[in-house]
Amino acid sequence: MAEPSRRLAFLNAGAVATGPAEAGPVRRPTWDDVGLVRGVGIGVEDGRIALLAPDDEVGEWFHAAASPDSVVDCEGRLVTAGLVDCHTHAVFGAPRLEDHARRARGEGYKAIAAAGGGILSTVADFRARSEDELVALAIPRLALLGSLGTTVVEIKSGYGLALEPELKALRAIARLREHVPLRLVATFLGAHEVPPEYRSRRDAYVQLVIEEMLPAVVRAGLAEFCDVFCEPGVFSLEESAAILGVAGAYGLGLKLHADELDPSGGAELAARLGASSADHLGAISGAGIEALAASGTVAVLLPGTLMFLGQARQAPARALVDAGAVVALATDFNPGSSPGANLPLMMTLAVSQARLQPEEAFIAATANAAHAVGLSGERGRVAVGLPADLVVWNCRDVRELAYWYGMPLAWRVYASGRPCHDPEPGISSLGSVGRPLVPPLS
Ligand SMILES: [Zn+2]
């Protein structure tokens, strides 16, 4: 991979949406301020934002360098921080095409599992694949995700469900850092499901996670967070609390798949444990909303999952925001329930299906998502000193990101000053492709 540019200048931006001025989570009443500034350029040095100033100042600074690298002429486009996908299961093998088709024929979760599908088919597939193969499969998937404007990706283990394959997943994530310029955050999710060989002795699996897997993961330094799938029939509140209690004592950040299908008290547990995030929340109770609003735990909403599964409901995003909770968005990218990693599309769903305002959806996919993965001090905003995760969009207004749904709007994407998406000259023959979709202000 190429060394980071020494000096890079972004000039002629229509506007820069810097995000919040300060690090930290954003909640009501100020959280829809996208920090729009006009007439400024951005100077990048050795992968970090060095200057946010009028264009002529940035131009002068750039040309004064001993080794200026390149100028990005934004041609009036919008510039923002890279998006942060704070919940994915992006390291996996085969897709689950048959599950998708079966759901369309009206088959439910149990019928699909009985036919050999469901998460356990992904576990069997994952265990059979080599680490090299999993890395090779993840590289183009992450490259695609980067091309859509995402520069930070949280990735969970959880398809191994045994010591060695769980370590294989986390080692694969570590190796991917050498192949893609994105900032990858690794989460240990050994308690994603009870594997088939432990179905008659669940307690023994919880013990295995606590006594063997967690210490091995921590010893190897392979994870920043620990997550548990807390849901009736998967891991109970007590089991989740036991696992996360130990993970917290090891110094890992805590996350919880909570209240996805039933309001079982997962959100309350996450708040009580001081978890970084409680994720899904499709069935969160009123008490759960209050608990999150009174806590620093980020409510991570995954609207693509409910859409892909054909559910007619979404998590109560508006109620969470209005109650004062910190709300973030993510894709849940995984082969079963959300085989998509288009975070701007999640912003669309949040607006169209869950009643967030477009500016709120932007903050939820940047600053608040960064906070959910412990990175609010360094990602999700445009500010001097931060890594240069920058996206130049083929649009002029932040609200367009959630508006042109499903369209790949990112024009140039940089992660720590390194280009991860540069579509030209491949599309130059298409003429107008690559131009903003809204005419310039007259
Ligand atoms: Zn998940």
PDB file of C-alpha atoms in Angstrom, residues 186-414:
ATOM      1  CA  ALA A 186     -12.575  -5.560  16.103  1.00  0.00           C
ATOM      2  CA  THR A 187     -15.298  -6.919  18.389  1.00  0.00           C
ATOM      3  CA  PHE A 188     -15.347 -10.382  19.950  1.00  0.00           C
ATOM      4  CA  LEU A 189     -18.837 -11.894  19.629  1.00  0.00           C
ATOM      5  CA  GLY A 190     -18.247 -15.471  20.783  1.00  0.00           C
ATOM      6  CA  ALA A 191     -21.734 -15.299  22.333  1.00  0.00           C
ATOM      7  CA  HIS A 192     -23.510 -14.769  19.022  1.00  0.00           C
ATOM      8  CA  GLU A 193     -25.399 -18.066  19.202  1.00  0.00           C
ATOM      9  CA  VAL A 194     -25.079 -21.381  21.043  1.00  0.00           C
ATOM     10  CA  PRO A 195     -23.288 -23.757  18.631  1.00  0.00           C
ATOM     11  CA  PRO A 196     -24.970 -27.068  17.749  1.00  0.00           C
ATOM     12  CA  GLU A 197     -22.554 -29.180  19.800  1.00  0.00           C
ATOM     13  CA  TYR A 198     -23.531 -27.265  22.978  1.00  0.00           C
ATOM     14  CA  ARG A 199     -27.298 -27.131  22.447  1.00  0.00           C
ATOM     15  CA  SER A 200     -27.977 -29.576  25.281  1.00  0.00           C
ATOM     16  CA  ARG A 201     -25.509 -27.888  27.641  1.00  0.00           C
ATOM     17  CA  ARG A 202     -25.761 -24.151  27.170  1.00  0.00           C
ATOM     18  CA  ASP A 203     -24.119 -23.394  30.514  1.00  0.00           C
ATOM     19  CA  ALA A 204     -20.963 -25.138  29.360  1.00  0.00           C
ATOM     20  CA  TYR A 205     -20.819 -22.849  26.306  1.00  0.00           C
ATOM     21  CA  VAL A 206     -21.189 -19.708  28.437  1.00  0.00           C
ATOM     22  CA  GLN A 207     -18.379 -21.036  30.637  1.00  0.00           C
ATOM     23  CA  LEU A 208     -16.260 -21.688  27.546  1.00  0.00           C
ATOM     24  CA  VAL A 209     -16.747 -18.096  26.380  1.00  0.00           C
ATOM     25  CA  ILE A 210     -15.853 -16.722  29.807  1.00  0.00           C
ATOM     26  CA  GLU A 211     -13.053 -19.051  30.841  1.00  0.00           C
ATOM     27  CA  GLU A 212     -11.303 -19.884  27.575  1.00  0.00           C
ATOM     28  CA  MET A 213     -12.279 -17.632  24.706  1.00  0.00           C
ATOM     29  CA  LEU A 214     -12.200 -14.242  26.445  1.00  0.00           C
ATOM     30  CA  PRO A 215      -8.782 -14.775  28.076  1.00  0.00           C
ATOM     31  CA  ALA A 216      -7.329 -16.016  24.780  1.00  0.00           C
ATOM     32  CA  VAL A 217      -8.756 -13.062  22.839  1.00  0.00           C
ATOM     33  CA  VAL A 218      -7.429 -10.597  25.414  1.00  0.00           C
ATOM     34  CA  ARG A 219      -4.004 -12.286  25.567  1.00  0.00           C
ATOM     35  CA  ALA A 220      -3.700 -12.036  21.801  1.00  0.00           C
ATOM     36  CA  GLY A 221      -4.818  -8.394  21.858  1.00  0.00           C
ATOM     37  CA  LEU A 222      -7.240  -9.052  19.028  1.00  0.00           C
ATOM     38  CA  ALA A 223     -10.373  -7.182  20.149  1.00  0.00           C
ATOM     39  CA  GLU A 224     -11.334  -3.740  21.385  1.00  0.00           C
ATOM     40  CA  PHE A 225     -14.928  -4.668  22.262  1.00  0.00           C
ATOM     41  CA  CYS A 226     -16.970  -7.633  23.457  1.00  0.00           C
ATOM     42  CA  ASP A 227     -20.572  -8.108  22.298  1.00  0.00           C
ATOM     43  CA  VAL A 228     -23.324 -10.587  23.230  1.00  0.00           C
ATOM     44  CA  PHE A 229     -26.527 -11.519  21.389  1.00  0.00           C
ATOM     45  CA  CYS A 230     -29.000 -10.958  24.219  1.00  0.00           C
ATOM     46  CA  GLU A 231     -32.429 -12.262  23.224  1.00  0.00           C
ATOM     47  CA  PRO A 232     -34.845 -14.815  24.715  1.00  0.00           C
ATOM     48  CA  GLY A 233     -33.809 -18.211  23.342  1.00  0.00           C
ATOM     49  CA  VAL A 234     -30.284 -17.038  22.534  1.00  0.00           C
ATOM     50  CA  PHE A 235     -28.415 -15.571  25.534  1.00  0.00           C
ATOM     51  CA  SER A 236     -30.426 -14.486  28.586  1.00  0.00           C
ATOM     52  CA  LEU A 237     -29.963 -11.257  30.504  1.00  0.00           C
ATOM     53  CA  GLU A 238     -28.090 -13.169  33.225  1.00  0.00           C
ATOM     54  CA  GLU A 239     -25.777 -14.913  30.763  1.00  0.00           C
ATOM     55  CA  SER A 240     -25.152 -11.647  28.908  1.00  0.00           C
ATOM     56  CA  ALA A 241     -24.368  -9.823  32.148  1.00  0.00           C
ATOM     57  CA  ALA A 242     -21.975 -12.576  33.225  1.00  0.00           C
ATOM     58  CA  ILE A 243     -20.043 -12.510  29.936  1.00  0.00           C
ATOM     59  CA  LEU A 244     -19.880  -8.723  29.676  1.00  0.00           C
ATOM     60  CA  GLY A 245     -18.946  -8.411  33.355  1.00  0.00           C
ATOM     61  CA  VAL A 246     -15.823 -10.479  32.712  1.00  0.00           C
ATOM     62  CA  ALA A 247     -15.098  -8.704  29.414  1.00  0.00           C
ATOM     63  CA  GLY A 248     -15.311  -5.343  31.190  1.00  0.00           C
ATOM     64  CA  ALA A 249     -12.928  -6.540  33.882  1.00  0.00           C
ATOM     65  CA  TYR A 250     -10.461  -7.379  31.092  1.00  0.00           C
ATOM     66  CA  GLY A 251     -10.754  -3.799  29.874  1.00  0.00           C
ATOM     67  CA  LEU A 252     -12.761  -4.455  26.730  1.00  0.00           C
ATOM     68  CA  GLY A 253     -15.472  -2.024  25.652  1.00  0.00           C
ATOM     69  CA  LEU A 254     -18.976  -3.497  25.887  1.00  0.00           C
ATOM     70  CA  LYS A 255     -21.740  -3.871  23.316  1.00  0.00           C
ATOM     71  CA  LEU A 256     -25.030  -5.716  23.319  1.00  0.00           C
ATOM     72  CA  HIS A 257     -27.372  -6.993  20.601  1.00  0.00           C
ATOM     73  CA  ALA A 258     -30.471  -5.950  22.548  1.00  0.00           C
ATOM     74  CA  ASP A 259     -34.258  -6.113  22.213  1.00  0.00           C
ATOM     75  CA  GLU A 260     -34.170  -7.052  18.538  1.00  0.00           C
ATOM     76  CA  LEU A 261     -37.275  -9.244  18.547  1.00  0.00           C
ATOM     77  CA  ASP A 262     -38.650  -9.034  22.105  1.00  0.00           C
ATOM     78  CA  PRO A 263     -38.488  -6.316  24.772  1.00  0.00           C
ATOM     79  CA  SER A 264     -36.467  -8.420  27.198  1.00  0.00           C
ATOM     80  CA  GLY A 265     -34.625  -5.698  29.087  1.00  0.00           C
ATOM     81  CA  GLY A 266     -31.468  -5.729  26.964  1.00  0.00           C
ATOM     82  CA  ALA A 267     -31.351  -1.943  26.606  1.00  0.00           C
ATOM     83  CA  GLU A 268     -31.676  -1.514  30.370  1.00  0.00           C
ATOM     84  CA  LEU A 269     -28.873  -4.026  30.917  1.00  0.00           C
ATOM     85  CA  ALA A 270     -26.591  -2.221  28.447  1.00  0.00           C
ATOM     86  CA  ALA A 271     -27.237   1.094  30.203  1.00  0.00           C
ATOM     87  CA  ARG A 272     -26.672  -0.434  33.631  1.00  0.00           C
ATOM     88  CA  LEU A 273     -23.346  -1.967  32.544  1.00  0.00           C
ATOM     89  CA  GLY A 274     -22.203   1.337  31.004  1.00  0.00           C
ATOM     90  CA  ALA A 275     -21.923  -0.361  27.611  1.00  0.00           C
ATOM     91  CA  SER A 276     -20.683   1.668  24.643  1.00  0.00           C
ATOM     92  CA  SER A 277     -23.762   0.678  22.681  1.00  0.00           C
ATOM     93  CA  ALA A 278     -27.027  -1.239  22.656  1.00  0.00           C
ATOM     94  CA  ASP A 279     -27.763  -2.363  19.111  1.00  0.00           C
ATOM     95  CA  HIS A 280     -30.922  -3.266  17.102  1.00  0.00           C
ATOM     96  CA  LEU A 281     -33.658  -2.170  19.585  1.00  0.00           C
ATOM     97  CA  GLY A 282     -36.487  -3.048  17.190  1.00  0.00           C
ATOM     98  CA  ALA A 283     -38.601  -4.101  20.175  1.00  0.00           C
ATOM     99  CA  ILE A 284     -37.225  -1.793  22.883  1.00  0.00           C
ATOM    100  CA  SER A 285     -39.692  -0.980  25.700  1.00  0.00           C
ATOM    101  CA  GLY A 286     -40.560   2.445  27.086  1.00  0.00           C
ATOM    102  CA  ALA A 287     -38.414   1.653  30.114  1.00  0.00           C
ATOM    103  CA  GLY A 288     -35.562   0.719  27.774  1.00  0.00           C
ATOM    104  CA  ILE A 289     -35.827   4.053  25.976  1.00  0.00           C
ATOM    105  CA  GLU A 290     -35.726   5.896  29.304  1.00  0.00           C
ATOM    106  CA  ALA A 291     -32.733   3.863  30.471  1.00  0.00           C
ATOM    107  CA  LEU A 292     -30.735   4.653  27.325  1.00  0.00           C
ATOM    108  CA  ALA A 293     -31.722   8.344  27.425  1.00  0.00           C
ATOM    109  CA  ALA A 294     -30.380   8.582  30.969  1.00  0.00           C
ATOM    110  CA  SER A 295     -27.113   6.843  30.033  1.00  0.00           C
ATOM    111  CA  GLY A 296     -24.061   7.343  27.823  1.00  0.00           C
ATOM    112  CA  THR A 297     -24.852   4.132  25.933  1.00  0.00           C
ATOM    113  CA  VAL A 298     -25.373   4.742  22.218  1.00  0.00           C
ATOM    114  CA  ALA A 299     -28.567   3.351  20.667  1.00  0.00           C
ATOM    115  CA  VAL A 300     -27.302   1.808  17.403  1.00  0.00           C
ATOM    116  CA  LEU A 301     -30.145   1.355  14.931  1.00  0.00           C
ATOM    117  CA  LEU A 302     -29.899  -1.050  11.989  1.00  0.00           C
ATOM    118  CA  PRO A 303     -32.801  -0.205   9.708  1.00  0.00           C
ATOM    119  CA  GLY A 304     -31.502  -2.257   6.773  1.00  0.00           C
ATOM    120  CA  THR A 305     -31.913  -5.488   8.726  1.00  0.00           C
ATOM    121  CA  LEU A 306     -35.627  -5.050   9.360  1.00  0.00           C
ATOM    122  CA  MET A 307     -36.146  -3.945   5.766  1.00  0.00           C
ATOM    123  CA  PHE A 308     -34.230  -6.914   4.321  1.00  0.00           C
ATOM    124  CA  LEU A 309     -36.129  -9.362   6.538  1.00  0.00           C
ATOM    125  CA  GLY A 310     -39.390  -7.924   5.263  1.00  0.00           C
ATOM    126  CA  GLN A 311     -40.523  -6.511   8.593  1.00  0.00           C
ATOM    127  CA  ALA A 312     -43.027  -3.694   8.492  1.00  0.00           C
ATOM    128  CA  ARG A 313     -41.625  -1.986  11.574  1.00  0.00           C
ATOM    129  CA  GLN A 314     -38.478  -0.096  12.589  1.00  0.00           C
ATOM    130  CA  ALA A 315     -36.842   0.721  15.915  1.00  0.00           C
ATOM    131  CA  PRO A 316     -38.469   3.806  17.514  1.00  0.00           C
ATOM    132  CA  ALA A 317     -35.754   6.203  16.377  1.00  0.00           C
ATOM    133  CA  ARG A 318     -37.844   9.340  16.873  1.00  0.00           C
ATOM    134  CA  ALA A 319     -38.848   8.365  20.408  1.00  0.00           C
ATOM    135  CA  LEU A 320     -35.222   7.588  21.303  1.00  0.00           C
ATOM    136  CA  VAL A 321     -34.009  10.929  19.971  1.00  0.00           C
ATOM    137  CA  ASP A 322     -36.819  12.894  21.584  1.00  0.00           C
ATOM    138  CA  ALA A 323     -36.204  11.178  24.918  1.00  0.00           C
ATOM    139  CA  GLY A 324     -32.582  12.347  24.731  1.00  0.00           C
ATOM    140  CA  ALA A 325     -30.781   9.135  23.803  1.00  0.00           C
ATOM    141  CA  VAL A 326     -27.591   9.164  21.700  1.00  0.00           C
ATOM    142  CA  VAL A 327     -28.600   7.556  18.390  1.00  0.00           C
ATOM    143  CA  ALA A 328     -26.315   6.078  15.720  1.00  0.00           C
ATOM    144  CA  LEU A 329     -26.906   4.162  12.487  1.00  0.00           C
ATOM    145  CA  ALA A 330     -25.108   1.134  11.055  1.00  0.00           C
ATOM    146  CA  THR A 331     -25.574  -1.448   8.306  1.00  0.00           C
ATOM    147  CA  ASP A 332     -25.320  -4.739  10.277  1.00  0.00           C
ATOM    148  CA  PHE A 333     -23.578  -6.019   7.109  1.00  0.00           C
ATOM    149  CA  ASN A 334     -23.842  -9.834   7.333  1.00  0.00           C
ATOM    150  CA  PRO A 335     -24.796 -12.735   5.059  1.00  0.00           C
ATOM    151  CA  GLY A 336     -28.093 -13.581   6.729  1.00  0.00           C
ATOM    152  CA  SER A 337     -30.145 -10.549   7.657  1.00  0.00           C
ATOM    153  CA  SER A 338     -28.376  -7.599   6.018  1.00  0.00           C
ATOM    154  CA  PRO A 339     -26.139  -8.351   3.035  1.00  0.00           C
ATOM    155  CA  GLY A 340     -25.585  -4.692   2.266  1.00  0.00           C
ATOM    156  CA  ALA A 341     -23.060  -2.134   3.423  1.00  0.00           C
ATOM    157  CA  ASN A 342     -24.489   1.074   2.003  1.00  0.00           C
ATOM    158  CA  LEU A 343     -24.567   3.391   5.007  1.00  0.00           C
ATOM    159  CA  PRO A 344     -26.150   6.326   3.114  1.00  0.00           C
ATOM    160  CA  LEU A 345     -29.021   3.944   2.302  1.00  0.00           C
ATOM    161  CA  MET A 346     -29.401   3.352   6.059  1.00  0.00           C
ATOM    162  CA  MET A 347     -29.696   7.120   6.408  1.00  0.00           C
ATOM    163  CA  THR A 348     -32.520   7.043   3.853  1.00  0.00           C
ATOM    164  CA  LEU A 349     -34.323   4.306   5.779  1.00  0.00           C
ATOM    165  CA  ALA A 350     -33.857   6.210   9.032  1.00  0.00           C
ATOM    166  CA  VAL A 351     -35.533   9.240   7.495  1.00  0.00           C
ATOM    167  CA  SER A 352     -38.217   7.494   5.439  1.00  0.00           C
ATOM    168  CA  GLN A 353     -39.052   4.642   7.811  1.00  0.00           C
ATOM    169  CA  ALA A 354     -38.054   5.873  11.256  1.00  0.00           C
ATOM    170  CA  ARG A 355     -38.695   9.619  11.078  1.00  0.00           C
ATOM    171  CA  LEU A 356     -35.242  11.028  11.717  1.00  0.00           C
ATOM    172  CA  GLN A 357     -34.500  14.343  10.059  1.00  0.00           C
ATOM    173  CA  PRO A 358     -31.863  14.100   7.277  1.00  0.00           C
ATOM    174  CA  GLU A 359     -29.350  16.123   9.314  1.00  0.00           C
ATOM    175  CA  GLU A 360     -29.931  13.842  12.303  1.00  0.00           C
ATOM    176  CA  ALA A 361     -29.317  10.786  10.118  1.00  0.00           C
ATOM    177  CA  PHE A 362     -25.988  12.325   9.048  1.00  0.00           C
ATOM    178  CA  ILE A 363     -24.852  12.883  12.648  1.00  0.00           C
ATOM    179  CA  ALA A 364     -26.039   9.351  13.491  1.00  0.00           C
ATOM    180  CA  ALA A 365     -23.797   7.903  10.757  1.00  0.00           C
ATOM    181  CA  THR A 366     -20.746  10.004  11.639  1.00  0.00           C
ATOM    182  CA  ALA A 367     -20.127  11.578  15.066  1.00  0.00           C
ATOM    183  CA  ASN A 368     -22.450   9.345  17.092  1.00  0.00           C
ATOM    184  CA  ALA A 369     -21.372   6.202  15.268  1.00  0.00           C
ATOM    185  CA  ALA A 370     -17.751   7.096  16.042  1.00  0.00           C
ATOM    186  CA  HIS A 371     -18.702   7.427  19.697  1.00  0.00           C
ATOM    187  CA  ALA A 372     -20.283   3.944  19.611  1.00  0.00           C
ATOM    188  CA  VAL A 373     -16.887   2.466  18.719  1.00  0.00           C
ATOM    189  CA  GLY A 374     -14.896   4.587  21.146  1.00  0.00           C
ATOM    190  CA  LEU A 375     -13.498   6.865  18.440  1.00  0.00           C
ATOM    191  CA  SER A 376     -15.332  10.138  18.967  1.00  0.00           C
ATOM    192  CA  GLY A 377     -12.007  11.790  19.735  1.00  0.00           C
ATOM    193  CA  GLU A 378     -10.626  10.998  16.296  1.00  0.00           C
ATOM    194  CA  ARG A 379     -13.314  10.176  13.732  1.00  0.00           C
ATOM    195  CA  GLY A 380     -16.721  11.293  12.554  1.00  0.00           C
ATOM    196  CA  ARG A 381     -15.847  14.999  12.342  1.00  0.00           C
ATOM    197  CA  VAL A 382     -13.723  17.326  10.231  1.00  0.00           C
ATOM    198  CA  ALA A 383     -11.304  19.134  12.524  1.00  0.00           C
ATOM    199  CA  VAL A 384      -7.629  20.038  12.578  1.00  0.00           C
ATOM    200  CA  GLY A 385      -5.519  17.243  14.057  1.00  0.00           C
ATOM    201  CA  LEU A 386      -7.860  14.379  13.217  1.00  0.00           C
ATOM    202  CA  PRO A 387      -7.027  11.627  10.711  1.00  0.00           C
ATOM    203  CA  ALA A 388      -8.030  12.798   7.236  1.00  0.00           C
ATOM    204  CA  ASP A 389     -11.083  10.604   6.675  1.00  0.00           C
ATOM    205  CA  LEU A 390     -12.797  12.733   4.056  1.00  0.00           C
ATOM    206  CA  VAL A 391     -15.499  12.172   1.459  1.00  0.00           C
ATOM    207  CA  VAL A 392     -16.192  14.441  -1.495  1.00  0.00           C
ATOM    208  CA  TRP A 393     -19.778  13.756  -2.514  1.00  0.00           C
ATOM    209  CA  ASN A 394     -21.511  14.208  -5.848  1.00  0.00           C
ATOM    210  CA  CYS A 395     -23.973  16.535  -4.200  1.00  0.00           C
ATOM    211  CA  ARG A 396     -24.113  19.935  -2.558  1.00  0.00           C
ATOM    212  CA  ASP A 397     -26.408  19.551   0.447  1.00  0.00           C
ATOM    213  CA  VAL A 398     -26.054  17.157   3.409  1.00  0.00           C
ATOM    214  CA  ARG A 399     -29.730  16.278   3.059  1.00  0.00           C
ATOM    215  CA  GLU A 400     -29.014  14.769  -0.353  1.00  0.00           C
ATOM    216  CA  LEU A 401     -27.037  11.927   1.241  1.00  0.00           C
ATOM    217  CA  ALA A 402     -30.279  10.418   2.548  1.00  0.00           C
ATOM    218  CA  TYR A 403     -32.307  11.545  -0.445  1.00  0.00           C
ATOM    219  CA  TRP A 404     -30.804   9.922  -3.585  1.00  0.00           C
ATOM    220  CA  TYR A 405     -31.438   6.546  -2.083  1.00  0.00           C
ATOM    221  CA  GLY A 406     -29.194   3.650  -2.941  1.00  0.00           C
ATOM    222  CA  MET A 407     -27.202   5.759  -5.396  1.00  0.00           C
ATOM    223  CA  PRO A 408     -23.418   5.682  -4.978  1.00  0.00           C
ATOM    224  CA  LEU A 409     -22.857   9.388  -4.329  1.00  0.00           C
ATOM    225  CA  ALA A 410     -19.293   9.296  -3.036  1.00  0.00           C
ATOM    226  CA  TRP A 411     -16.949  10.835  -5.606  1.00  0.00           C
ATOM    227  CA  ARG A 412     -13.615  10.717  -3.748  1.00  0.00           C
ATOM    228  CA  VAL A 413     -13.031   8.899  -0.467  1.00  0.00           C
ATOM    229  CA  TYR A 414      -9.883   9.256   1.660  1.00  0.00           C
TER     230      TYR A 414
END
